[in-house]
């Protein structure tokens, strides 16, 4: 059985506070053969920073004892032990404190130690878990100053665990906020092979859940630091495309990692440090700076504790007042490179060496962060005792209103008051524990700058305060930040895939994380106007995407207008036809008494010319923006004018047939086709079309409408006239076609009449052209897009109108104007 654990400092008091500090970082090797007693029980590798923590506890206890307002007539004592940074020795020291045995106490009587009701420590999460589980049997509360594992917030497993160190969950939220703020979506993770590292990474992953940050790799640093494993880990970091590396490491693990990083000359990474090593001066030496300059990390809020510097430097091993401290001589030997024993050729310590503030890691009070946590832990216990002393009998929190008995104090009673502490430290910082035993999280954002001497300088560039909202309040001064990753002045880029520009969307690459994606252009009619869009947005009605798919633009409205080239051409052709018709009308009117004009029933000829004029003019009603009146006018005018025209031709054809087929003696058929009968026939045929159009306009008139079409330049909104009733439109066209076919048939029968008076041939040719045009019109009309549909209809109207005008009236005008000698009754009657 081990007799004692060397390296403990004791001071008696009304209540003794225990303290666990890793003053050495290498525990003694155990005797595994069990053949002899192991006398090699000394720890190795002195840790100056941890010894400063131990002295900060002593400083806080003495400061409280000197403060008559805080604990009047009550003295705190302390028992601080070296844990040697190992779980076994830590548990042994803690158990010794609780039981009062197996601890070497220079100031104790008869080798018996006090029973410690509360312990400050341990700094390591893994050791704290073991100690908390063990001491939970004895209801001993712990107040850790550095254990940050989020698992320790579980009050079901660790009901008596408190800490002045924020949980890793808060630091993980801060790291996630930093990654999000900087746009780093592709990162590597490196953690320690202990509870701190495992739970820290777990908390970080939970904080990153729902964000766009992906993990490129996750490497774990083994505790024995094998060379090949460390080389492989650093090679993975070097080869990865992730520029940013997030760490959850304790300082020895970080030191081992960066020794290999520097050896492999890895200088292109941006390191994100956790609080355990971000201000560790043993890493920020000039040798490491080329690889680590620009490191950004989170550290506990720095504090300036008044009087601590002189308190730390008051030590002197030659004074009797410090003879009780078995660790002081080793500190002295470490600081001054000397020895109190007889060295062989070495330097002998005199004890008169001067210990100056800031001249060593131990005496450095410029970065009091963990030290301040130790200070706050002692004050939290002191305020819990203050509330306990203020308890009034009969009004106490325990059974039947009892107050704690200080002579038989139960540790669980201290835990009760610890849960309720709510005080301001001497540095005016508010301190309390939440329901999980955690303090308010407060971090400085530290950036590693390079001094002129080439060493690392810890510069505070921002803050993170979890007490200012559920996600914390994040402040960082970007102008002061020096970045790593090879780009000192600009924020390094760490993405798996570059953000998709506007006009494209993400498409996740199969089998890879969500932040590894391809950028696909948006489909027609869809846009993205932001960088990194997940989905394209469909444009609203009447809008369409531009060529870059970044903006929805109003779809162009298209119709056959008078300003279009086609509209101008068709208008000119219509106007020319109208002028020719009017000119022909004037010519016939002027020569109305000549035989040629009179022989062809001048009244019907004038009526035919008027209808042709209407046909030419109705083509103009199809040009321009469709409105209600123009839609109704264009189809009715078209239907009525063409029926009037064909009715006139039909009447003349019938007259010719009757005139030359009446060959029997006494047969007087001409009385049935006189001028009055012709007018009546034309009126009846036209009236039928008028009735069809009237019913059409009454029941389902044509109305302006819009239609979306797609051409090679994109979508368009076509303004057109909807038929209203396809049946009515078909009746109009069908009736015109019926009259045209009948006229063609009759003209064909009269084609062999005497040439000099055979107008039937002209009518036949004109009707053949008319029918050919309108037969070709149907497929062309159906297949033409947009405004070209209207253009096809106008073309059919003009082509058929020109065919009628030229075939019927051009030969007559030629004779009237150029061959007047043939415009005689004799010539017309000649065979």
mmCIF file of N, CA, C and O in Angstrom, residues 9 156 216 223 267 298 314 466 628:
data_model
loop_
_atom_site.group_PDB
_atom_site.id
_atom_site.type_symbol
_atom_site.label_atom_id
_atom_site.label_comp_id
_atom_site.label_asym_id
_atom_site.label_seq_id
_atom_site.Cartn_x
_atom_site.Cartn_y
_atom_site.Cartn_z
ATOM 1 N N UNK A 9 0.594 20.529 -0.190
ATOM 2 C CA UNK A 9 0.760 21.730 0.621
ATOM 3 C C UNK A 9 -0.483 21.881 1.479
ATOM 4 O O UNK A 9 -1.607 21.827 0.952
ATOM 5 N N UNK A 156 -27.610 14.120 -13.780
ATOM 6 C CA UNK A 156 -28.013 12.796 -13.328
ATOM 7 C C UNK A 156 -26.798 11.937 -12.998
ATOM 8 O O UNK A 156 -26.840 11.113 -12.078
ATOM 9 N N UNK A 216 -13.939 17.212 -43.552
ATOM 10 C CA UNK A 216 -13.120 16.516 -44.549
ATOM 11 C C UNK A 216 -12.462 15.273 -43.956
ATOM 12 O O UNK A 216 -12.340 14.240 -44.616
ATOM 13 N N UNK A 223 -2.201 8.972 -27.098
ATOM 14 C CA UNK A 223 -1.516 9.527 -25.938
ATOM 15 C C UNK A 223 -0.014 9.208 -25.891
ATOM 16 O O UNK A 223 0.756 9.929 -25.274
ATOM 17 N N UNK A 267 2.705 24.804 -43.790
ATOM 18 C CA UNK A 267 2.537 26.245 -43.543
ATOM 19 C C UNK A 267 1.280 26.827 -44.201
ATOM 20 O O UNK A 267 1.084 28.041 -44.149
ATOM 21 N N UNK A 298 -10.026 30.328 -29.113
ATOM 22 C CA UNK A 298 -10.864 30.854 -28.043
ATOM 23 C C UNK A 298 -10.187 30.577 -26.710
ATOM 24 O O UNK A 298 -9.822 29.433 -26.417
ATOM 25 N N UNK A 314 7.037 36.229 -4.039
ATOM 26 C CA UNK A 314 7.474 36.327 -2.635
ATOM 27 C C UNK A 314 8.223 35.090 -2.190
ATOM 28 O O UNK A 314 8.897 35.094 -1.155
ATOM 29 N N UNK A 466 -21.795 33.850 -24.111
ATOM 30 C CA UNK A 466 -22.984 33.009 -24.235
ATOM 31 C C UNK A 466 -24.145 33.541 -23.417
ATOM 32 O O UNK A 466 -25.291 33.145 -23.626
ATOM 33 N N UNK A 628 -61.193 44.957 -78.167
ATOM 34 C CA UNK A 628 -62.498 44.304 -78.323
ATOM 35 C C UNK A 628 -63.165 44.672 -79.648
ATOM 36 O O UNK A 628 -63.638 43.795 -80.385
#
